[in-house]
Amino acid sequence: MSIKYNLGGRPPQSLQTQQSALFEQALRLHQQGQLAQANQIYNAILQANSRHFGALHMLGVLAYQTGHHQAACDLMAQAIAQQPKDPAPHVNRGLALGALGLREEALAHFDRAIALRADFAEAHVNRGKTLVELGRVPEALQSYDLAIATQPRMAAAHNNKGTALRTLERLDEALECYQRACALDGNYVDALLNMATLHAALGQADEALAGFDQLLALQPQHAQAHNGKGAILAQKEQWALAVPHFQAAIQSDEKLVSAHKNLGQALHALAQYAQAVPVLRKAAELQPDDLDILALLAVAQTDAGQFADALGTYDLAIWMAPDRPGLYFNRAGLHVRFNRHAQALADFMAASDMQPDNQHLFGWIANSRVHACDWSGLSADLKRCEESIRAGENNVPPFVALSLFDAPALQMQAAINRVAADFPENHSLGAISQRAPSKKIRVGYYSADFYGHATAFLMAELFEKHDRQRFEWFAFSYGPNVQDSMRERLAASFDHFIDVREHRDIDVARMSRELGIDIAVDLKGFTTDQRFGIFSHRCAPVQVSYLGYPGTTGAPYMDYVVADRVVIPEKEREFFTEKVVYLPHSYQVNDAKRRISDRVFTREELGLPSSGFVFCCFNNNYKIRPPVFDSWMRILQAVPGSVLWLFEGNASVMDNLRAEAQSRGVAGDRLVFAPRMPLDDHLARHRLADLFLDTLPYNAHTTASDALWAGLPVLTRAGQSFAARVAASLLQAVGMPELVTHTAEEYEALAIALAQDPVRLQALRDKLDAEKNQAPLFNAKQFASDIEAAYLAMHARCVQGLRPDHIEI
């Protein structure tokens, strides 16, 4: 801290008595802070005597105080001309020159003051401050030591010495200096701030908090003290307590960038994403060249669902810093959300080129390749992914592993790796206690998909059919607040529909405990927008994985996975960390209220040829893998005039798959692509297809149910993993096991045979039409009874103090 001005100077004895009295009056006003009145009197004196040293000097001091630094320099120069051997105006002119950035000239004046008066402590301190600004810190320390030797109880000298020592990373010595300054002057705000911030930097959180509190007791609106205290609370993850301090800091100093940044981070940590965005945007406006702020803003925009804005923010950041791989990685994630997988692949590859040793990119690169159906380099990517998973590295997201490999052991290892790295069991809420027995069992469903989403389309009728006599049903929604007809239907089907978007994982877990949830059912696993951290805090005595994630979570705190005998044969249970609950039919619930549009499409309006057999697969494009595509091309070659009708997931898919078809001797125009459309119309267009061809290693799930509900036979090839056996489960539950194959040869042969035998195919369609209305697959009431029996069995074991075990309903 710089030394202020010497207001105690006296006019020369030679001045007349009247001028002396006026000058004394001006000094008193000046010292009282009545600057305008003091200024008026100083100028009146100078009008009478333009060479009045005291008036020139103090008017220069006043000019410096009010920010008129050049005027202060000029007035001080005139004062020095009147009394060149008085050291005080040299010190004050040095201060004004320093404020103008003229540090060398300022240093010369401090040196002159010291030459005139060797024991002038204020001159030594200001000389030290200027030397620090010039980067000559060891010399500055000498000046501070001279000041302290002259005035040992000068708090400012100790404080400024501490700052110089901190510059040299001599932190313990710096802290001693700050403590000495505060001991000498308990109201010294700058020293208190320096001491508290250094405690914080040293990780001494409690001492830092005490320092900030002491400072705030003196100045309750001190911006940096509020910001500093908030930062300590944030480090302790006491986000809710930190927020008002950041807000107070901004209220006191709206241009304090770090307070805006800290507030934005705190709001984001509290899952208040929409509120965090404008705060971080303001920080970016105040400091537009801060890439860290831009990155935080983009993340907040993403989490707030403002994807287009986030993409623009990343574009700006990358334009500013094209060599930062993390920006490319995050922008790639946004491209994925927009189904722009070719662009995502380009960004992931750019990040990989900058960080060739970053193995975390392997899985994402492979994932983008399969989503874009860009299979160049895929074999090498798969090999690297497999090696990384087996090495115990968290480089391949578990859901990506499901789509890349039909290997239950590998999928389990990928999940275990993810849980260990990102979602380890967290005991911060303490052990969970079993709720006292009551009339109803409380079951909570946790999902981001309680709106017009594939999961909701499957489950809506189940929620409506649930027994409310024995159970109390809760929905914990942490997805987008989409107010569509499905959201309205779902909200009405629960006893309690709770929006927890803006609650942290630990807070959702705490809320669940307080509400007495007995069984918590996770519908997301490791899929998009998951909140698996909720379960790491143990939100209920029984935790269950169901429907959304077709594999093991690898989490020791997930007690059960709901399945059936087809998707998890007994010999495959070793690849699940959960205990398996076997439902009697398919594990997959279905909504028999799904409406099929009355719209009658023509082949021409959907881009299909007017004649010829139509194979279709409306699975997401990432499920199409080269071996399956090879089978499809052989099927097309064996069935002249046939076409393959595929889902158009993204723009790059059409060009890539048509090129792959050409390379296999099949004309590209035999691939027809279906754009997105409303579900009821999508179901209606199934009528123009003849046979649904399934994928491997990730089967059709909801898309298979859609096809069967629309009356379209599904041909599948069962694999080894859960995800590779779902279609087989659905076909068993709808009474069509003859459409389940087990080898590529069997799969291709049956597809060709059915295409060449319309009578046989029609018999299958007739059988499906007869079976679907009575089959367990589309009987939500029966399914509700089955899964409720499972919940009762899980709960009974828990209240009896028994560990989870395999259950068969």
Coordinates of C-alpha atoms in Angstrom, one line a residue, residues 59-482:
L59 CA -3.3 21.7 -4.0
G60 CA -1.1 19.2 -5.8
V61 CA -1.9 16.6 -3.1
L62 CA -5.6 17.3 -3.5
A63 CA -5.3 17.0 -7.3
Y64 CA -3.7 13.6 -6.8
Q65 CA -6.4 12.5 -4.4
T66 CA -9.1 13.4 -7.0
G67 CA -7.3 11.6 -9.8
H68 CA -5.9 14.6 -11.7
H69 CA -2.4 13.2 -11.8
Q70 CA -0.9 15.4 -14.4
A71 CA -2.1 18.5 -12.7
A72 CA -0.7 17.1 -9.4
C73 CA 2.7 16.7 -11.1
D74 CA 2.7 20.3 -12.3
L75 CA 1.7 21.8 -9.0
M76 CA 4.3 19.7 -7.1
A77 CA 7.0 20.8 -9.6
Q78 CA 6.1 24.4 -8.7
A79 CA 6.2 23.7 -5.0
I80 CA 9.6 22.0 -5.4
A81 CA 10.8 25.1 -7.3
Q82 CA 9.9 27.2 -4.2
Q83 CA 11.5 24.9 -1.6
P84 CA 13.8 22.4 -3.4
K85 CA 15.2 21.1 -0.2
D86 CA 11.8 20.0 1.3
P87 CA 11.5 16.2 0.8
A88 CA 7.7 16.0 1.1
P89 CA 6.8 17.4 -2.4
H90 CA 9.3 15.1 -3.9
V91 CA 7.5 12.1 -2.4
N92 CA 4.1 13.3 -3.5
R93 CA 5.3 14.2 -7.0
G94 CA 6.8 10.7 -7.1
L95 CA 3.3 9.3 -6.3
A96 CA 1.7 11.3 -9.1
L97 CA 4.3 10.2 -11.6
G98 CA 3.8 6.6 -10.6
A99 CA 0.1 7.0 -11.2
L100 CA 0.9 8.2 -14.7
G101 CA 3.1 5.1 -15.2
L102 CA 6.3 7.1 -15.2
R103 CA 8.0 4.8 -12.6
E104 CA 11.6 5.7 -13.4
E105 CA 10.9 9.4 -13.0
A106 CA 8.9 8.6 -9.8
L107 CA 11.9 6.6 -8.4
A108 CA 14.2 9.6 -9.0
H109 CA 12.0 11.8 -6.8
F110 CA 11.9 9.2 -4.0
D111 CA 15.7 9.0 -4.2
R112 CA 15.9 12.8 -4.0
A113 CA 13.6 12.9 -0.9
I114 CA 15.8 10.3 0.8
A115 CA 18.9 12.3 -0.1
L116 CA 17.4 15.3 1.6
R117 CA 16.2 13.3 4.6
A118 CA 17.7 9.8 5.1
D119 CA 15.2 8.9 7.8
F120 CA 12.1 9.7 5.7
A121 CA 10.3 6.4 6.2
E122 CA 7.4 7.2 3.8
A123 CA 9.9 7.9 1.0
H124 CA 11.6 4.5 1.6
V125 CA 8.2 2.7 1.5
N126 CA 7.1 4.4 -1.7
R127 CA 10.5 3.8 -3.3
G128 CA 10.1 0.1 -2.4
K129 CA 6.7 0.0 -4.0
T130 CA 8.0 1.5 -7.2
L131 CA 10.9 -0.9 -7.3
V132 CA 8.5 -3.8 -7.0
E133 CA 6.5 -2.4 -9.9
L134 CA 9.8 -2.2 -11.9
G135 CA 10.5 -5.8 -11.0
R136 CA 13.5 -4.9 -8.8
V137 CA 12.2 -6.8 -5.8
P138 CA 15.4 -7.4 -3.8
E139 CA 16.2 -3.7 -3.9
A140 CA 12.6 -3.0 -2.8
L141 CA 13.2 -5.2 0.3
Q142 CA 16.2 -3.1 1.2
S143 CA 14.0 0.0 1.1
Y144 CA 11.4 -1.6 3.3
D145 CA 14.0 -2.7 5.8
L146 CA 15.3 0.9 5.9
A147 CA 11.8 2.2 6.5
I148 CA 11.3 -0.3 9.3
A149 CA 14.6 0.5 10.9
T150 CA 13.6 4.2 10.9
Q151 CA 10.0 3.6 12.1
P152 CA 9.7 0.0 13.5
R153 CA 6.0 0.5 14.2
M154 CA 5.1 1.7 10.7
A155 CA 2.4 -0.9 9.6
A156 CA 2.6 0.1 5.9
A157 CA 6.2 -0.8 5.7
H158 CA 5.6 -4.3 7.1
N159 CA 2.6 -4.8 4.8
N160 CA 4.4 -3.7 1.7
K161 CA 7.4 -5.8 2.6
G162 CA 5.1 -8.8 2.9
T163 CA 3.8 -8.2 -0.6
A164 CA 7.4 -8.1 -2.0
L165 CA 8.2 -11.3 -0.2
R166 CA 5.1 -12.9 -1.6
T167 CA 6.3 -11.9 -5.1
L168 CA 9.5 -13.9 -4.4
E169 CA 7.4 -16.9 -3.2
R170 CA 8.8 -16.4 0.3
L171 CA 5.3 -17.0 1.7
D172 CA 6.0 -17.8 5.3
E173 CA 8.0 -14.6 5.7
A174 CA 5.3 -12.7 3.9
L175 CA 2.7 -14.0 6.2
E176 CA 4.8 -12.9 9.2
C177 CA 5.0 -9.4 7.8
Y178 CA 1.2 -9.2 7.2
Q179 CA 0.6 -10.4 10.7
R180 CA 3.0 -7.8 12.1
A181 CA 1.2 -5.0 10.2
C182 CA -2.1 -6.1 11.5
A183 CA -0.8 -6.3 15.1
L184 CA 0.5 -2.7 14.8
D185 CA -2.8 -1.5 13.3
G186 CA -5.9 -3.7 13.7
N187 CA -7.9 -1.5 11.4
Y188 CA -5.4 -1.7 8.5
V189 CA -7.7 -3.0 5.8
D190 CA -5.1 -3.7 3.1
A191 CA -3.0 -5.7 5.5
L192 CA -6.0 -7.7 6.7
L193 CA -6.9 -8.4 3.1
N194 CA -3.4 -9.5 2.2
M195 CA -3.1 -11.7 5.3
A196 CA -6.5 -13.4 4.6
T197 CA -5.7 -14.0 0.9
L198 CA -2.3 -15.4 1.7
H199 CA -3.9 -17.8 4.3
A200 CA -6.2 -18.9 1.5
A201 CA -3.4 -19.4 -0.9
L202 CA -1.6 -21.5 1.7
G203 CA -4.7 -23.7 2.1
Q204 CA -5.3 -22.4 5.6
A205 CA -9.1 -22.0 5.1
D206 CA -10.1 -21.4 8.7
E207 CA -7.5 -18.7 9.2
A208 CA -8.5 -17.1 5.9
L209 CA -12.2 -17.0 6.9
A210 CA -11.3 -15.4 10.2
G211 CA -9.3 -12.7 8.4
F212 CA -12.1 -12.0 5.9
D213 CA -14.6 -11.8 8.8
Q214 CA -12.3 -9.3 10.7
L215 CA -12.1 -7.2 7.5
L216 CA -15.8 -7.3 6.9
A217 CA -16.4 -6.2 10.5
L218 CA -14.5 -3.0 9.6
Q219 CA -15.9 -2.6 6.1
P220 CA -19.1 -4.6 5.7
Q221 CA -19.3 -3.8 1.9
H222 CA -15.6 -4.6 1.1
A223 CA -15.9 -6.3 -2.3
Q224 CA -12.6 -8.3 -2.3
A225 CA -13.3 -9.5 1.3
H226 CA -16.7 -10.8 0.3
N227 CA -15.2 -12.4 -2.9
G228 CA -12.4 -14.0 -0.9
K229 CA -14.7 -15.4 1.8
G230 CA -17.0 -16.7 -0.9
A231 CA -14.1 -18.4 -2.6
I232 CA -13.2 -20.2 0.6
L233 CA -16.7 -21.4 1.2
A234 CA -16.8 -22.6 -2.4
Q235 CA -13.6 -24.6 -1.9
K236 CA -15.5 -26.2 1.0
E237 CA -18.3 -26.9 -1.5
Q238 CA -20.6 -24.7 0.7
W239 CA -22.0 -23.2 -2.5
A240 CA -25.2 -21.9 -1.1
L241 CA -23.3 -20.0 1.6
A242 CA -20.8 -18.7 -1.0
V243 CA -23.4 -17.2 -3.4
P244 CA -24.5 -14.2 -1.2
H245 CA -20.9 -13.2 -0.7
F246 CA -20.2 -13.1 -4.4
Q247 CA -23.4 -11.2 -4.9
A248 CA -22.3 -8.7 -2.2
A249 CA -18.9 -8.3 -3.9
I250 CA -20.6 -7.5 -7.2
Q251 CA -22.9 -5.1 -5.5
S252 CA -19.9 -3.2 -4.1
D253 CA -17.8 -3.5 -7.2
E254 CA -19.7 -4.4 -10.3
K255 CA -16.5 -4.5 -12.4
L256 CA -14.8 -7.2 -10.1
V257 CA -14.4 -9.9 -12.8
S258 CA -13.4 -12.6 -10.4
A259 CA -16.6 -12.1 -8.4
H260 CA -18.8 -12.6 -11.5
K261 CA -16.7 -15.6 -12.4
N262 CA -16.9 -17.1 -9.0
L263 CA -20.7 -16.5 -8.7
G264 CA -21.2 -18.1 -12.1
Q265 CA -19.3 -21.2 -11.0
A266 CA -21.2 -21.4 -7.7
L267 CA -24.6 -21.2 -9.4
H268 CA -23.5 -23.8 -11.8
A269 CA -22.4 -26.1 -9.0
L270 CA -25.8 -25.6 -7.5
A271 CA -27.3 -26.8 -10.8
Q272 CA -28.8 -23.3 -11.3
Y273 CA -27.6 -23.3 -14.9
A274 CA -29.9 -20.7 -16.3
Q275 CA -29.0 -18.2 -13.6
A276 CA -25.2 -18.9 -14.1
V277 CA -25.3 -18.0 -17.8
P278 CA -25.9 -14.2 -17.5
V279 CA -23.4 -13.9 -14.7
L280 CA -20.7 -15.6 -16.7
R281 CA -21.7 -13.6 -19.8
K282 CA -21.1 -10.4 -17.8
A283 CA -17.7 -11.7 -16.7
A284 CA -16.9 -12.3 -20.3
E285 CA -18.0 -8.8 -21.2
L286 CA -15.8 -7.4 -18.5
Q287 CA -12.8 -9.5 -19.5
P288 CA -13.4 -10.7 -23.1
D289 CA -9.9 -12.1 -23.5
D290 CA -10.3 -14.6 -20.6
L291 CA -10.6 -18.0 -22.2
D292 CA -11.3 -19.7 -18.9
I293 CA -14.4 -17.5 -18.5
L294 CA -15.6 -18.3 -22.0
A295 CA -15.1 -22.0 -21.4
L296 CA -17.2 -21.8 -18.2
L297 CA -19.9 -19.8 -20.0
A298 CA -20.1 -22.4 -22.7
V299 CA -20.4 -25.2 -20.2
A300 CA -23.2 -23.3 -18.4
Q301 CA -25.0 -22.6 -21.6
T302 CA -24.8 -26.3 -22.5
D303 CA -26.2 -27.4 -19.2
A304 CA -28.9 -24.8 -19.4
G305 CA -29.9 -26.3 -22.8
Q306 CA -28.7 -23.2 -24.7
F307 CA -26.8 -25.3 -27.2
A308 CA -26.7 -22.9 -30.1
D309 CA -25.3 -20.1 -27.8
A310 CA -22.8 -22.6 -26.3
L311 CA -21.6 -23.5 -29.8
G312 CA -21.1 -19.8 -30.6
T313 CA -19.1 -19.3 -27.4
Y314 CA -16.9 -22.2 -28.3
D315 CA -16.4 -20.9 -31.8
L316 CA -15.3 -17.6 -30.4
A317 CA -12.9 -19.2 -27.9
I318 CA -11.3 -21.4 -30.5
W319 CA -10.9 -18.4 -32.8
M320 CA -9.1 -16.7 -29.9
A321 CA -7.0 -19.8 -28.9
P322 CA -6.8 -22.3 -31.8
D323 CA -4.2 -24.3 -29.9
R324 CA -6.3 -25.3 -26.8
P325 CA -7.4 -29.0 -27.2
G326 CA -10.0 -28.8 -24.4
L327 CA -12.0 -26.3 -26.4
Y328 CA -12.2 -28.6 -29.3
F329 CA -13.2 -31.5 -27.1
N330 CA -16.0 -29.6 -25.5
R331 CA -17.2 -28.2 -28.9
A332 CA -17.2 -31.8 -30.2
G333 CA -19.6 -32.7 -27.4
L334 CA -22.0 -30.0 -28.5
H335 CA -21.8 -31.2 -32.1
V336 CA -22.8 -34.7 -30.8
R337 CA -25.9 -33.1 -29.2
F338 CA -26.8 -31.6 -32.6
N339 CA -26.2 -34.9 -34.3
R340 CA -23.4 -33.3 -36.2
H341 CA -21.1 -36.3 -35.9
A342 CA -18.8 -35.6 -38.8
Q343 CA -18.0 -32.2 -37.2
A344 CA -17.6 -33.8 -33.8
L345 CA -15.2 -36.3 -35.3
A346 CA -13.2 -33.4 -36.8
D347 CA -13.0 -31.7 -33.4
F348 CA -12.1 -34.9 -31.5
M349 CA -9.3 -35.5 -34.1
A350 CA -8.1 -32.0 -33.8
A351 CA -7.8 -32.4 -30.0
S352 CA -6.1 -35.7 -30.5
D353 CA -3.5 -34.2 -32.9
M354 CA -2.7 -31.6 -30.3
Q355 CA -2.5 -34.2 -27.5
P356 CA -1.6 -37.5 -29.2
D357 CA -1.0 -39.1 -25.8
N358 CA -4.5 -38.2 -24.5
Q359 CA -6.1 -41.7 -24.4
H360 CA -9.3 -40.2 -23.1
L361 CA -10.1 -39.3 -26.7
F362 CA -10.0 -42.9 -28.1
G363 CA -13.6 -43.8 -27.1
W364 CA -15.1 -40.5 -28.3
I365 CA -13.3 -40.8 -31.7
A366 CA -14.6 -44.3 -32.2
N367 CA -18.1 -43.2 -31.1
S368 CA -18.1 -40.3 -33.6
R369 CA -17.0 -42.7 -36.3
V370 CA -19.9 -45.1 -35.8
H371 CA -22.4 -42.3 -35.4
A372 CA -21.3 -40.8 -38.7
C373 CA -20.8 -44.3 -40.3
D374 CA -17.3 -43.2 -41.1
W375 CA -15.5 -46.5 -40.6
S376 CA -12.0 -45.4 -41.8
G377 CA -9.7 -46.2 -39.0
L378 CA -12.4 -47.8 -36.9
S379 CA -10.5 -51.1 -36.5
A380 CA -7.5 -49.4 -35.0
D381 CA -9.8 -47.3 -32.7
L382 CA -11.6 -50.4 -31.5
K383 CA -8.3 -52.1 -30.7
R384 CA -7.1 -49.1 -28.7
C385 CA -10.4 -48.8 -26.9
E386 CA -10.3 -52.5 -25.9
E387 CA -6.7 -52.3 -24.7
S388 CA -7.6 -49.2 -22.6
I389 CA -10.6 -50.7 -21.0
R390 CA -8.7 -53.9 -20.1
A391 CA -5.9 -51.7 -18.6
G392 CA -8.5 -50.2 -16.2
E393 CA -8.5 -46.8 -17.7
N394 CA -11.5 -44.5 -17.8
N395 CA -11.1 -43.6 -21.5
V396 CA -14.1 -45.3 -23.1
P397 CA -17.5 -44.3 -21.8
P398 CA -19.5 -47.3 -20.8
F399 CA -22.4 -46.6 -23.1
V400 CA -19.9 -46.3 -26.0
A401 CA -18.5 -49.7 -25.0
L402 CA -22.0 -51.2 -25.2
S403 CA -22.3 -50.1 -28.9
L404 CA -18.7 -51.1 -29.8
F405 CA -18.3 -54.5 -28.3
D406 CA -20.4 -57.6 -27.9
A407 CA -18.3 -58.6 -24.9
P408 CA -20.0 -58.6 -21.4
A409 CA -16.8 -58.8 -19.5
L410 CA -15.3 -55.8 -21.4
Q411 CA -18.5 -53.8 -20.9
M412 CA -18.5 -54.5 -17.2
Q413 CA -14.9 -53.4 -17.0
A414 CA -15.7 -50.1 -18.8
A415 CA -18.4 -49.5 -16.3
I416 CA -16.2 -50.3 -13.3
N417 CA -13.6 -47.9 -14.7
R418 CA -16.1 -45.1 -15.0
V419 CA -17.5 -45.6 -11.5
A420 CA -14.1 -45.7 -9.9
A421 CA -13.0 -42.5 -11.6
D422 CA -16.2 -40.4 -11.6
F423 CA -18.8 -41.9 -9.3
P424 CA -17.1 -43.7 -6.3
E425 CA -19.3 -44.5 -3.4
N426 CA -19.7 -41.3 -1.3
H427 CA -20.4 -41.6 2.4
S428 CA -20.8 -37.8 3.1
L429 CA -24.5 -38.2 4.0
G430 CA -23.7 -41.0 6.4
A431 CA -25.2 -44.5 6.5
I432 CA -28.8 -44.7 5.3
S433 CA -31.3 -45.9 7.8
Q434 CA -34.3 -48.1 6.9
R435 CA -37.6 -46.2 7.1
A436 CA -40.0 -47.4 9.7
P437 CA -42.5 -49.8 8.2
S438 CA -45.7 -48.0 6.9
K439 CA -48.6 -48.9 4.8
K440 CA -47.1 -47.9 1.5
I441 CA -43.7 -48.6 -0.1
R442 CA -42.2 -45.4 -1.6
V443 CA -40.7 -45.9 -5.0
G444 CA -38.8 -43.2 -6.9
Y445 CA -38.1 -43.1 -10.6
Y446 CA -35.1 -40.9 -11.5
S447 CA -34.7 -39.7 -15.1
A448 CA -34.0 -36.8 -17.5
D449 CA -36.6 -38.2 -19.9
F450 CA -40.0 -37.3 -18.4
Y451 CA -41.2 -35.7 -21.6
G452 CA -41.7 -36.8 -25.3
H453 CA -38.7 -39.1 -25.2
A454 CA -38.3 -42.8 -26.2
T455 CA -38.1 -43.9 -22.5
A456 CA -41.4 -42.1 -21.8
F457 CA -43.1 -43.6 -24.8
L458 CA -42.3 -47.0 -23.4
M459 CA -43.1 -46.4 -19.8
A460 CA -46.1 -44.0 -19.7
E461 CA -48.7 -46.6 -19.3
L462 CA -46.8 -48.4 -16.6
F463 CA -46.8 -45.3 -14.5
E464 CA -50.5 -45.0 -15.0
K465 CA -51.1 -48.7 -14.1
H466 CA -49.0 -48.8 -10.9
D467 CA -50.8 -49.9 -7.7
R468 CA -51.4 -46.9 -5.5
Q469 CA -52.8 -48.9 -2.6
R470 CA -49.5 -50.6 -1.7
F471 CA -47.1 -48.1 -3.2
E472 CA -46.5 -44.4 -3.3
W473 CA -44.9 -43.2 -6.5
F474 CA -42.3 -40.4 -7.0
A475 CA -40.8 -39.0 -10.1
F476 CA -37.5 -37.1 -9.8
S477 CA -37.0 -35.2 -13.0
Y478 CA -33.7 -33.7 -13.8
G479 CA -34.1 -33.3 -17.6
P480 CA -35.3 -30.3 -19.7
N481 CA -38.5 -28.6 -18.5
V482 CA -40.4 -29.5 -21.7

